[in-house]
Amino acid sequence: MAEVDVEPDQADAYEAQHVHDVYDQIASHFSSTRHKPWPIVEQFLQALPDGSVGIDVGCGNGKYLGVNPRILVVASDRSENLVKIAYRNGQSNALIANSLSLPHRNSSLDFAISIAVVHHLSTTVRRVQAIKSILRALRCTSIPLCPFSGSIIDGGKALFFVWALEQRDSRRGWDAGDEQDVMVPWVMKGIHSDGTQKAQTFDRYYHLYRQGELEHDISEAGGLVIESGYEKDNWWAVAVSPRPDMI
């Protein structure tokens, strides 16, 4: 499927149908498969200074909110049903919010995480807008940084994860040169009233990020990438929000 090149109101409707409505329908089943924190995300959260305040944008069932009890995480998700699950799991700092327009004060937060979220936005403009919305909430970095200088970061930082196009060794088998905009099925199995098995398939929209694309989108959003890499079919990056005169 080609990238959806639509006006903002059409993109909203497209994502409502192929992302938001799907996650609301599969929320309980999806949550039952999401418990173990990913290692790099866990390391990022554990390394934060005590008392840090930040956000988890696209929190799902809230599995990252209790990773480090010495920090405060305010979580949000576009799916009402996933937020309800996070709340039932004891995560009272969970709210419904759109990643394109987050309800947080500018330059106020120490950190942010956005794990497997940005790739659900259907145009480049919207993906960059979501990244910008997250970076805008971070405390600005006020010292010039070189990604490999080892300089101490005095502002907030954000960790992004997106699904990679380069998944040659995965069961999906995608790789460089393949279509980047795809529909990925989620199959829910159950039992009919007569005891026979049933299965329902829901298709979710994904933009598969090629190598270097996440760093490019962060740069387009005004961020500075200080670290990036690949882990288990995902590209990830840590970024800061420089002061305007540092760019």
Coordinates of N, CA and C in Angstrom, one line a residue:
M1 N 0.8 -1.2 0.0 CA 0.0 0.0 0.0 C 0.9 1.2 0.0
A2 N 0.6 2.2 -0.9 CA 1.4 3.4 -0.9 C 1.1 4.3 0.3
E3 N 2.1 5.2 0.5 CA 1.9 6.2 1.6 C 0.6 7.0 1.4
V4 N -0.2 7.2 2.4 CA -1.4 7.9 2.3 C -1.1 9.4 2.3
D5 N -1.4 10.0 1.1 CA -1.1 11.5 0.9 C -2.4 12.2 1.0
V6 N -2.8 12.6 2.1 CA -4.2 13.2 2.3 C -4.1 14.5 3.1
E7 N -5.2 15.2 3.0 CA -5.4 16.4 3.8 C -5.5 16.0 5.3
P8 N -5.2 16.9 6.2 CA -5.3 16.6 7.6 C -6.6 15.9 8.1
D9 N -7.7 16.4 7.6 CA -9.0 15.8 8.0 C -9.2 14.4 7.5
Q10 N -8.6 14.1 6.3 CA -8.7 12.8 5.8 C -7.7 11.9 6.6
A11 N -6.5 12.4 6.9 CA -5.6 11.6 7.7 C -6.2 11.2 9.1
D12 N -6.9 12.1 9.7 CA -7.5 11.8 11.0 C -8.5 10.7 10.8
A13 N -9.3 10.7 9.8 CA -10.3 9.7 9.6 C -9.7 8.4 9.3
Y14 N -8.6 8.4 8.5 CA -7.9 7.2 8.1 C -7.3 6.5 9.3
E15 N -6.6 7.3 10.1 CA -6.0 6.7 11.3 C -7.0 6.3 12.4
A16 N -8.2 7.0 12.4 CA -9.2 6.6 13.3 C -9.7 5.2 13.0
Q17 N -9.8 5.0 11.7 CA -10.3 3.7 11.2 C -9.3 2.6 11.3
H18 N -8.1 2.9 10.9 CA -7.1 1.8 10.8 C -6.1 1.7 12.0
V19 N -6.2 2.6 12.9 CA -5.3 2.6 14.1 C -6.2 2.7 15.4
H20 N -6.8 3.8 15.6 CA -7.5 4.1 16.9 C -8.6 3.1 17.2
D21 N -9.5 3.0 16.2 CA -10.6 2.1 16.4 C -10.2 0.6 16.6
V22 N -9.1 0.3 15.9 CA -8.6 -1.1 16.0 C -8.1 -1.4 17.4
Y23 N -7.3 -0.4 17.9 CA -6.7 -0.6 19.3 C -7.8 -0.6 20.4
D24 N -8.8 0.2 20.2 CA -9.9 0.2 21.1 C -10.6 -1.2 21.1
Q25 N -10.7 -1.8 19.9 CA -11.4 -3.1 19.9 C -10.5 -4.3 20.4
I26 N -9.2 -4.2 20.2 CA -8.3 -5.3 20.6 C -7.6 -5.0 21.9
A27 N -8.0 -3.9 22.6 CA -7.3 -3.5 23.8 C -7.0 -4.6 24.8
S28 N -8.0 -5.3 25.2 CA -7.8 -6.3 26.2 C -6.9 -7.4 25.8
H29 N -7.1 -7.9 24.5 CA -6.2 -9.0 24.0 C -4.8 -8.5 23.8
F30 N -4.7 -7.3 23.3 CA -3.4 -6.7 23.1 C -2.6 -6.5 24.4
S31 N -3.3 -6.0 25.4 CA -2.7 -5.8 26.7 C -2.2 -7.1 27.3
S32 N -2.9 -8.2 27.1 CA -2.5 -9.5 27.6 C -1.2 -10.0 27.1
T33 N -0.7 -9.4 26.0 CA 0.5 -9.8 25.3 C 1.6 -8.8 25.6
R34 N 1.4 -7.8 26.4 CA 2.4 -6.7 26.6 C 2.6 -6.6 28.1
H35 N 3.7 -7.2 28.6 CA 4.0 -7.2 30.0 C 5.5 -6.8 30.3
K36 N 6.4 -7.5 29.5 CA 7.8 -7.3 29.8 C 8.4 -6.1 29.1
P37 N 9.0 -5.2 29.9 CA 9.6 -4.0 29.3 C 10.8 -4.3 28.4
W38 N 10.9 -3.6 27.3 CA 12.0 -3.7 26.4 C 13.3 -3.3 27.1
P39 N 14.4 -4.0 26.9 CA 15.6 -3.7 27.6 C 16.1 -2.2 27.5
I40 N 16.2 -1.7 26.3 CA 16.7 -0.3 26.1 C 15.8 0.7 26.8
V41 N 14.5 0.5 26.7 CA 13.5 1.4 27.4 C 13.7 1.3 28.9
E42 N 13.8 0.1 29.4 CA 14.1 -0.1 30.9 C 15.4 0.6 31.3
Q43 N 16.4 0.4 30.5 CA 17.7 1.1 30.9 C 17.6 2.6 30.9
F44 N 16.9 3.1 29.9 CA 16.7 4.6 29.8 C 16.0 5.1 31.0
L45 N 14.9 4.4 31.4 CA 14.1 4.9 32.6 C 14.9 4.7 33.9
Q46 N 15.6 3.6 34.0 CA 16.4 3.4 35.3 C 17.5 4.3 35.4
A47 N 18.1 4.9 34.3 CA 19.2 5.8 34.4 C 18.9 7.2 34.7
L48 N 17.6 7.5 34.7 CA 17.2 8.9 35.0 C 17.4 9.3 36.4
P49 N 17.8 10.6 36.7 CA 18.0 11.0 38.1 C 16.7 10.9 38.9
D50 N 16.9 10.6 40.2 CA 15.7 10.5 41.1 C 14.9 11.8 41.0
G51 N 13.6 11.7 41.1 CA 12.7 12.8 41.0 C 12.4 13.4 39.7
S52 N 12.9 12.8 38.6 CA 12.7 13.2 37.2 C 11.2 13.1 36.9
V53 N 10.7 14.0 36.2 CA 9.3 14.0 35.8 C 9.2 14.0 34.2
G54 N 8.4 13.1 33.7 CA 8.3 12.9 32.3 C 7.0 12.3 31.8
I55 N 7.0 11.9 30.5 CA 5.8 11.4 29.9 C 6.1 10.2 29.1
D56 N 5.0 9.3 29.0 CA 5.0 8.1 28.2 C 3.9 8.4 27.2
V57 N 4.3 8.7 25.9 CA 3.3 9.0 24.9 C 3.0 7.8 24.1
G58 N 1.7 7.3 24.2 CA 1.3 6.0 23.6 C 1.6 4.9 24.6
C59 N 1.1 5.1 25.8 CA 1.5 4.2 27.0 C 0.9 2.8 26.9
G60 N -0.1 2.6 26.0 CA -0.7 1.3 26.0 C -1.3 0.9 27.4
N61 N -1.0 -0.3 27.9 CA -1.5 -0.7 29.1 C -0.7 -0.2 30.3
G62 N 0.3 0.7 30.1 CA 1.0 1.3 31.2 C 2.2 0.5 31.7
K63 N 2.7 -0.4 30.9 CA 3.7 -1.4 31.4 C 5.0 -0.7 31.8
Y64 N 5.3 0.5 31.3 CA 6.5 1.2 31.7 C 6.4 2.1 32.9
L65 N 5.2 2.3 33.4 CA 5.0 3.3 34.4 C 5.6 3.0 35.7
G66 N 5.7 1.7 36.0 CA 6.3 1.3 37.3 C 7.7 0.8 37.2
V67 N 8.4 1.0 36.1 CA 9.8 0.5 35.9 C 10.7 1.1 36.9
N68 N 10.6 2.4 37.1 CA 11.5 3.1 38.1 C 10.6 3.9 39.0
P69 N 10.4 3.4 40.3 CA 9.6 4.1 41.2 C 10.1 5.4 41.7
R70 N 11.3 5.8 41.3 CA 12.0 7.0 41.8 C 11.7 8.2 40.9
I71 N 10.9 7.9 39.8 CA 10.6 9.0 38.9 C 9.1 9.1 38.8
L72 N 8.6 10.2 38.2 CA 7.1 10.3 38.0 C 6.9 10.3 36.5
V73 N 6.0 9.4 36.0 CA 5.7 9.3 34.6 C 4.2 9.6 34.4
V74 N 3.9 10.6 33.6 CA 2.5 10.9 33.2 C 2.3 10.3 31.9
A75 N 1.3 9.4 31.8 CA 1.2 8.6 30.6 C -0.1 9.0 29.8
S76 N 0.0 8.8 28.5 CA -1.2 9.1 27.7 C -1.3 8.1 26.5
D77 N -2.5 8.0 26.0 CA -2.7 7.1 24.8 C -3.9 7.6 24.1
R78 N -4.0 7.4 22.8 CA -5.2 7.8 22.1 C -6.3 6.9 22.3
S79 N -6.0 5.6 22.7 CA -7.0 4.6 22.9 C -7.7 4.7 24.3
E80 N -8.9 5.0 24.3 CA -9.6 5.1 25.6 C -9.6 3.8 26.4
N81 N -9.7 2.7 25.7 CA -9.8 1.4 26.3 C -8.4 1.0 26.9
L82 N -7.3 1.3 26.2 CA -6.0 1.0 26.8 C -5.7 1.9 28.0
V83 N -6.2 3.1 28.0 CA -6.0 4.0 29.1 C -6.8 3.5 30.3
K84 N -8.0 3.0 30.1 CA -8.8 2.4 31.2 C -8.0 1.2 31.8
I85 N -7.4 0.4 30.9 CA -6.6 -0.8 31.4 C -5.4 -0.3 32.2
A86 N -4.7 0.7 31.8 CA -3.6 1.2 32.5 C -4.1 1.7 33.9
Y87 N -5.2 2.4 33.9 CA -5.8 2.9 35.2 C -6.1 1.8 36.1
R88 N -6.8 0.7 35.5 CA -7.1 -0.5 36.4 C -5.9 -1.2 36.9
N89 N -4.8 -1.0 36.2 CA -3.5 -1.7 36.7 C -2.8 -0.8 37.7
G90 N -3.5 0.2 38.2 CA -3.0 1.0 39.3 C -2.2 2.3 38.8
Q91 N -2.3 2.5 37.5 CA -1.5 3.7 36.9 C -2.5 4.9 36.8
S92 N -2.6 5.6 37.9 CA -3.6 6.7 38.0 C -3.1 7.9 37.1
N93 N -1.8 8.0 36.8 CA -1.3 9.1 36.0 C -1.5 8.8 34.5
A94 N -2.6 8.3 34.1 CA -2.9 8.0 32.7 C -4.1 8.7 32.1
L95 N -3.9 9.3 31.0 CA -4.9 10.1 30.4 C -5.0 9.9 28.9
I96 N -6.2 10.3 28.3 CA -6.4 10.2 26.9 C -5.9 11.5 26.2
A97 N -5.0 11.3 25.3 CA -4.4 12.5 24.6 C -3.9 12.1 23.2
N98 N -3.9 13.1 22.3 CA -3.5 12.9 21.0 C -2.0 13.3 20.9
S99 N -1.2 12.4 20.3 CA 0.3 12.7 20.3 C 0.6 13.9 19.4
L100 N -0.3 14.3 18.6 CA -0.1 15.5 17.7 C -0.2 16.8 18.4
S101 N -0.9 16.8 19.6 CA -1.2 18.0 20.3 C -1.2 17.6 21.8
L102 N -0.1 17.5 22.4 CA -0.1 17.0 23.8 C -0.4 18.1 24.8
P103 N -1.0 17.8 25.9 CA -1.5 18.8 26.9 C -0.5 19.2 27.9
H104 N 0.8 19.2 27.6 CA 1.9 19.5 28.5 C 2.5 20.8 28.3
R105 N 2.9 21.5 29.3 CA 3.5 22.8 29.2 C 4.9 22.7 28.5
N106 N 5.2 23.7 27.6 CA 6.4 23.7 26.9 C 7.6 23.7 27.8
S107 N 8.7 23.0 27.4 CA 10.0 23.1 28.1 C 9.9 22.8 29.6
S108 N 9.1 21.8 30.0 CA 8.8 21.6 31.4 C 9.2 20.2 31.9
L109 N 9.6 19.3 31.0 CA 9.8 17.9 31.4 C 11.2 17.4 31.3
D110 N 11.6 16.5 32.1 CA 12.9 15.9 32.2 C 13.1 14.8 31.1
F111 N 12.1 14.2 30.7 CA 12.2 13.0 29.8 C 10.9 12.7 29.1
A112 N 11.0 11.9 28.1 CA 9.8 11.4 27.4 C 10.2 10.1 26.8
I113 N 9.2 9.2 26.7 CA 9.4 8.0 25.9 C 8.1 7.9 25.0
S114 N 8.4 7.4 23.8 CA 7.3 7.1 22.8 C 7.7 5.9 22.1
I115 N 7.1 4.8 22.5 CA 7.5 3.4 22.1 C 6.5 2.8 21.2
A116 N 6.9 2.6 19.9 CA 6.0 2.0 18.9 C 4.7 2.8 18.7
V117 N 4.9 4.1 18.5 CA 3.7 5.0 18.4 C 3.8 5.8 17.1
V118 N 4.9 6.5 16.8 CA 5.0 7.4 15.7 C 4.7 6.7 14.4
H119 N 5.1 5.4 14.3 CA 4.9 4.7 13.0 C 3.4 4.4 12.7
H120 N 2.5 4.8 13.6 CA 1.1 4.6 13.2 C 0.5 5.9 12.6
L121 N 1.3 6.9 12.4 CA 0.8 8.1 11.8 C 1.1 8.0 10.3
S122 N 0.1 8.4 9.5 CA 0.0 8.0 8.1 C 0.7 8.9 7.1
T123 N 1.3 10.0 7.5 CA 2.0 10.9 6.6 C 3.3 11.4 7.3
T124 N 4.3 11.7 6.5 CA 5.5 12.2 7.0 C 5.3 13.5 7.9
V125 N 4.5 14.4 7.4 CA 4.2 15.6 8.1 C 3.6 15.3 9.5
R126 N 2.8 14.4 9.6 CA 2.2 14.0 10.9 C 3.2 13.3 11.8
R127 N 4.0 12.5 11.3 CA 5.0 11.9 12.1 C 6.0 12.9 12.7
V128 N 6.4 13.8 11.8 CA 7.3 14.9 12.3 C 6.6 15.8 13.3
Q129 N 5.3 16.0 13.1 CA 4.5 16.8 14.0 C 4.4 16.2 15.4
A130 N 4.3 14.9 15.4 CA 4.2 14.1 16.7 C 5.5 14.2 17.5
I131 N 6.6 14.0 16.7 CA 7.9 14.1 17.4 C 8.1 15.5 17.9
K132 N 7.7 16.5 17.1 CA 7.9 17.9 17.6 C 7.1 18.2 18.8
S133 N 5.9 17.6 18.9 CA 5.0 17.8 20.1 C 5.6 17.3 21.3
I134 N 6.3 16.1 21.2 CA 7.0 15.5 22.3 C 8.3 16.4 22.7
L135 N 9.1 16.7 21.7 CA 10.3 17.5 22.0 C 10.0 18.8 22.6
R136 N 8.9 19.4 22.2 CA 8.5 20.8 22.7 C 8.3 20.7 24.2
A137 N 7.8 19.6 24.8 CA 7.6 19.5 26.2 C 8.8 19.4 27.0
L138 N 10.0 19.0 26.4 CA 11.2 18.8 27.1 C 11.9 20.1 27.5
R139 N 12.6 20.1 28.7 CA 13.5 21.2 29.0 C 14.5 21.3 28.0
C140 N 14.8 22.5 27.5 CA 15.8 22.7 26.4 C 17.2 22.4 26.9
T141 N 18.0 21.9 26.0 CA 19.4 21.7 26.3 C 20.1 23.0 26.0
S142 N 20.9 23.5 26.9 CA 21.5 24.9 26.7 C 22.9 24.9 26.4
I143 N 23.5 23.7 26.3 CA 25.0 23.7 25.9 C 25.1 23.0 24.6
P144 N 26.1 23.4 23.7 CA 26.3 22.8 22.5 C 26.7 21.3 22.7
L145 N 26.1 20.5 21.9 CA 26.4 19.0 22.1 C 26.9 18.4 20.8
C146 N 27.9 17.6 20.9 CA 28.3 16.7 19.8 C 27.8 15.3 20.2
P147 N 27.1 14.6 19.3 CA 26.6 13.3 19.7 C 27.6 12.3 20.3
F148 N 28.9 12.5 19.9 CA 29.9 11.5 20.4 C 30.9 12.2 21.4
S149 N 30.5 13.4 21.9 CA 31.4 14.1 22.8 C 31.4 13.7 24.2
G150 N 30.4 13.0 24.6 CA 30.3 12.6 26.0 C 29.8 13.8 26.9
S151 N 29.4 14.9 26.3 CA 28.9 16.1 27.1 C 27.8 15.7 28.0
I152 N 27.7 16.3 29.2 CA 26.5 16.1 30.1 C 25.3 16.8 29.5
I153 N 24.2 16.2 29.5 CA 23.0 16.8 29.0 C 22.3 17.5 30.1
D154 N 22.1 18.8 30.0 CA 21.5 19.5 31.1 C 20.0 19.8 30.8
G155 N 19.4 19.3 29.8 CA 18.0 19.4 29.5 C 17.3 18.1 29.5
G156 N 16.1 18.1 29.0 CA 15.3 16.8 28.9 C 15.7 16.0 27.7
K157 N 15.4 14.7 27.7 CA 15.7 13.9 26.6 C 14.6 12.9 26.3
A158 N 14.4 12.5 25.1 CA 13.3 11.6 24.7 C 13.8 10.4 24.0
L159 N 13.2 9.3 24.3 CA 13.5 8.0 23.6 C 12.4 7.6 22.7
F160 N 12.7 7.4 21.4 CA 11.7 7.0 20.4 C 12.0 5.6 19.9
F161 N 11.0 4.8 19.7 CA 11.1 3.5 19.1 C 10.1 3.4 17.9
V162 N 10.5 2.9 16.8 CA 9.6 2.7 15.6 C 10.0 1.4 15.0
W163 N 9.0 0.8 14.3 CA 9.2 -0.5 13.6 C 10.1 -0.2 12.4
A164 N 11.0 -1.1 12.2 CA 12.0 -1.0 11.1 C 11.5 -1.7 9.8
L165 N 11.9 -1.1 8.7 CA 11.7 -1.8 7.4 C 12.6 -3.0 7.3
E166 N 13.8 -2.9 7.8 CA 14.9 -3.9 7.7 C 14.6 -5.0 8.8
Q167 N 13.8 -6.0 8.4 CA 13.5 -7.1 9.3 C 13.7 -8.4 8.6
R168 N 14.8 -8.5 7.9 CA 15.1 -9.7 7.0 C 15.0 -11.0 7.8
D169 N 15.4 -11.0 9.0 CA 15.5 -12.2 9.8 C 14.2 -12.5 10.7
S170 N 13.2 -11.6 10.6 CA 12.0 -11.8 11.3 C 11.1 -12.7 10.6
R171 N 10.0 -13.1 11.2 CA 9.0 -13.9 10.5 C 8.3 -13.1 9.4
R172 N 8.3 -11.8 9.5 CA 7.7 -11.0 8.5 C 8.5 -10.8 7.3
G173 N 9.8 -10.8 7.4 CA 10.7 -10.8 6.3 C 10.9 -9.6 5.5
W174 N 10.4 -8.4 6.0 CA 10.5 -7.2 5.3 C 12.0 -6.8 5.2
D175 N 12.4 -6.0 4.2 CA 13.8 -5.6 4.1 C 13.8 -4.3 3.2
A176 N 15.0 -3.7 3.1 CA 15.2 -2.5 2.4 C 14.7 -2.7 0.9
G177 N 14.0 -1.7 0.4 CA 13.4 -1.8 -0.9 C 12.0 -2.2 -0.9
D178 N 11.5 -2.8 0.2 CA 10.1 -3.2 0.3 C 9.2 -2.0 0.5
E179 N 7.9 -2.2 0.4 CA 6.9 -1.1 0.6 C 7.0 -0.7 2.1
Q180 N 7.0 0.6 2.4 CA 7.1 1.0 3.8 C 5.8 1.2 4.5
D181 N 4.7 1.4 3.7 CA 3.4 1.6 4.3 C 2.5 0.3 4.2
V182 N 2.2 -0.3 5.3 CA 1.6 -1.6 5.2 C 0.5 -1.8 6.2
M183 N -0.3 -2.7 6.0 CA -1.4 -3.1 7.0 C -0.9 -4.4 7.6
V184 N -0.9 -4.4 9.0 CA -0.4 -5.5 9.7 C -1.6 -6.1 10.5
P185 N -1.9 -7.4 10.3 CA -3.0 -8.0 10.9 C -2.8 -8.4 12.4
W186 N -3.9 -8.2 13.2 CA -3.9 -8.7 14.6 C -5.0 -9.7 14.6
V187 N -4.7 -10.9 15.0 CA -5.7 -11.9 15.0 C -6.2 -12.2 16.5
M188 N -7.5 -12.1 16.7 CA -8.0 -12.5 18.0 C -8.8 -13.8 17.9
K189 N -8.4 -14.7 18.7 CA -9.1 -16.0 18.7 C -10.0 -16.1 19.9
G190 N -11.1 -16.8 19.7 CA -12.1 -17.0 20.7 C -12.9 -18.3 20.5
I191 N -14.0 -18.4 21.2 CA -14.9 -19.5 21.2 C -16.3 -19.1 20.9
H192 N -16.9 -19.7 19.9 CA -18.3 -19.4 19.6 C -19.2 -20.0 20.7
S193 N -20.4 -19.6 20.7 CA -21.4 -20.1 21.8 C -21.6 -21.6 21.6
D194 N -21.4 -22.1 20.4 CA -21.5 -23.6 20.2 C -20.3 -24.4 20.5
G195 N -19.2 -23.7 21.0 CA -18.0 -24.3 21.4 C -16.9 -24.4 20.3
T196 N -17.3 -24.0 19.1 CA -16.3 -24.0 18.0 C -15.4 -22.8 18.1
Q197 N -14.2 -22.9 17.6 CA -13.2 -21.8 17.6 C -13.6 -20.7 16.6
K198 N -13.3 -19.5 16.9 CA -13.5 -18.4 16.0 C -12.2 -17.5 16.0
A199 N -12.0 -16.8 14.9 CA -10.9 -15.9 14.8 C -11.4 -14.6 14.1
Q200 N -10.9 -13.5 14.6 CA -11.3 -12.2 14.0 C -10.0 -11.5 13.7
T201 N -9.8 -10.9 12.5 CA -8.6 -10.3 12.1 C -8.9 -8.8 12.0
F202 N -8.0 -8.0 12.6 CA -8.0 -6.5 12.5 C -6.7 -6.0 11.9
D203 N -6.8 -5.2 10.9 CA -5.7 -4.7 10.2 C -5.3 -3.3 10.7
R204 N -4.0 -3.2 11.1 CA -3.5 -1.9 11.6 C -2.5 -1.3 10.7
Y205 N -2.6 0.0 10.5 CA -1.6 0.8 9.6 C -0.3 0.9 10.3
Y206 N 0.8 0.7 9.6 CA 2.2 1.0 10.0 C 3.0 1.6 8.9
H207 N 3.8 2.6 9.3 CA 4.8 3.1 8.4 C 6.1 2.4 8.9
L208 N 6.8 1.6 8.0 CA 8.0 1.0 8.4 C 9.2 1.9 8.1
Y209 N 9.9 2.2 9.1 CA 11.0 3.2 9.0 C 12.2 2.5 8.4
R210 N 12.8 3.1 7.4 CA 14.1 2.7 6.8 C 15.2 3.2 7.6
Q211 N 16.4 2.7 7.5 CA 17.6 3.1 8.2 C 17.8 4.6 8.0
G212 N 18.0 5.3 9.1 CA 18.3 6.8 9.0 C 17.1 7.7 9.0
E213 N 15.9 7.1 8.7 CA 14.7 7.9 8.6 C 14.2 8.5 9.9
L214 N 14.3 7.7 11.0 CA 13.9 8.3 12.3 C 14.8 9.5 12.7
E215 N 16.1 9.4 12.5 CA 17.0 10.5 12.8 C 16.6 11.7 12.0
H216 N 16.3 11.5 10.7 CA 15.9 12.6 9.8 C 14.6 13.2 10.3
D217 N 13.6 12.5 10.7 CA 12.4 13.0 11.2 C 12.6 13.8 12.5
I218 N 13.5 13.3 13.3 CA 13.8 14.1 14.6 C 14.4 15.4 14.2
S219 N 15.3 15.4 13.3 CA 16.0 16.6 12.9 C 15.0 17.6 12.3
E220 N 14.1 17.1 11.4 CA 13.0 17.9 10.8 C 12.1 18.5 11.9
A221 N 12.0 17.8 13.0 CA 11.2 18.3 14.1 C 11.9 19.3 15.0
G222 N 13.2 19.6 14.7 CA 14.0 20.5 15.5 C 14.8 19.9 16.6
G223 N 14.8 18.5 16.7 CA 15.6 17.8 17.7 C 17.0 17.5 17.3
L224 N 17.8 17.1 18.3 CA 19.1 16.7 18.1 C 19.3 15.3 18.6
V225 N 19.7 14.3 17.7 CA 19.9 12.9 18.1 C 21.2 12.8 18.7
I226 N 21.2 12.2 19.9 CA 22.5 12.0 20.6 C 22.9 10.6 20.7
E227 N 22.0 9.7 20.4 CA 22.3 8.2 20.4 C 21.2 7.6 19.6
S228 N 21.5 6.5 18.8 CA 20.5 5.8 18.1 C 21.0 4.4 17.8
G229 N 20.1 3.5 17.4 CA 20.5 2.1 17.1 C 19.4 1.3 16.6
Y230 N 19.6 0.0 16.6 CA 18.6 -1.0 16.1 C 18.5 -2.1 17.2
E231 N 17.3 -2.5 17.5 CA 17.1 -3.6 18.4 C 15.8 -4.4 18.0
K232 N 16.0 -5.6 17.7 CA 14.8 -6.6 17.5 C 13.7 -6.0 16.6
D233 N 14.1 -5.7 15.4 CA 13.2 -5.2 14.4 C 12.7 -3.8 14.6
N234 N 13.4 -3.0 15.4 CA 13.0 -1.6 15.7 C 14.3 -0.7 15.5
W235 N 14.0 0.5 15.0 CA 15.0 1.6 15.1 C 14.6 2.4 16.3
W236 N 15.7 2.8 17.0 CA 15.4 3.7 18.2 C 16.4 4.9 18.2
A237 N 16.0 5.9 18.9 CA 16.9 7.1 19.0 C 16.6 7.9 20.3
V238 N 17.6 8.4 20.9 CA 17.5 9.4 22.0 C 17.8 10.8 21.5
A239 N 16.9 11.7 21.8 CA 17.0 13.1 21.2 C 16.8 14.1 22.3
V240 N 17.4 15.3 22.1 CA 17.2 16.4 23.0 C 16.6 17.5 22.2
S241 N 16.1 18.5 22.9 CA 15.5 19.7 22.3 C 16.4 20.9 22.5
P242 N 17.3 21.3 21.5 CA 18.2 22.4 21.8 C 17.5 23.7 21.9
R243 N 18.1 24.6 22.6 CA 17.7 26.0 22.6 C 17.7 26.5 21.2
P244 N 16.8 27.4 20.8 CA 16.9 27.9 19.4 C 18.2 28.4 18.9
D245 N 19.0 29.1 19.8 CA 20.3 29.6 19.4 C 21.3 28.6 19.4
M246 N 21.0 27.3 19.8 CA 22.0 26.2 19.7 C 21.8 25.5 18.4
I247 N 20.8 25.7 17.6 CA 20.5 24.9 16.4 C 21.3 25.5 15.3

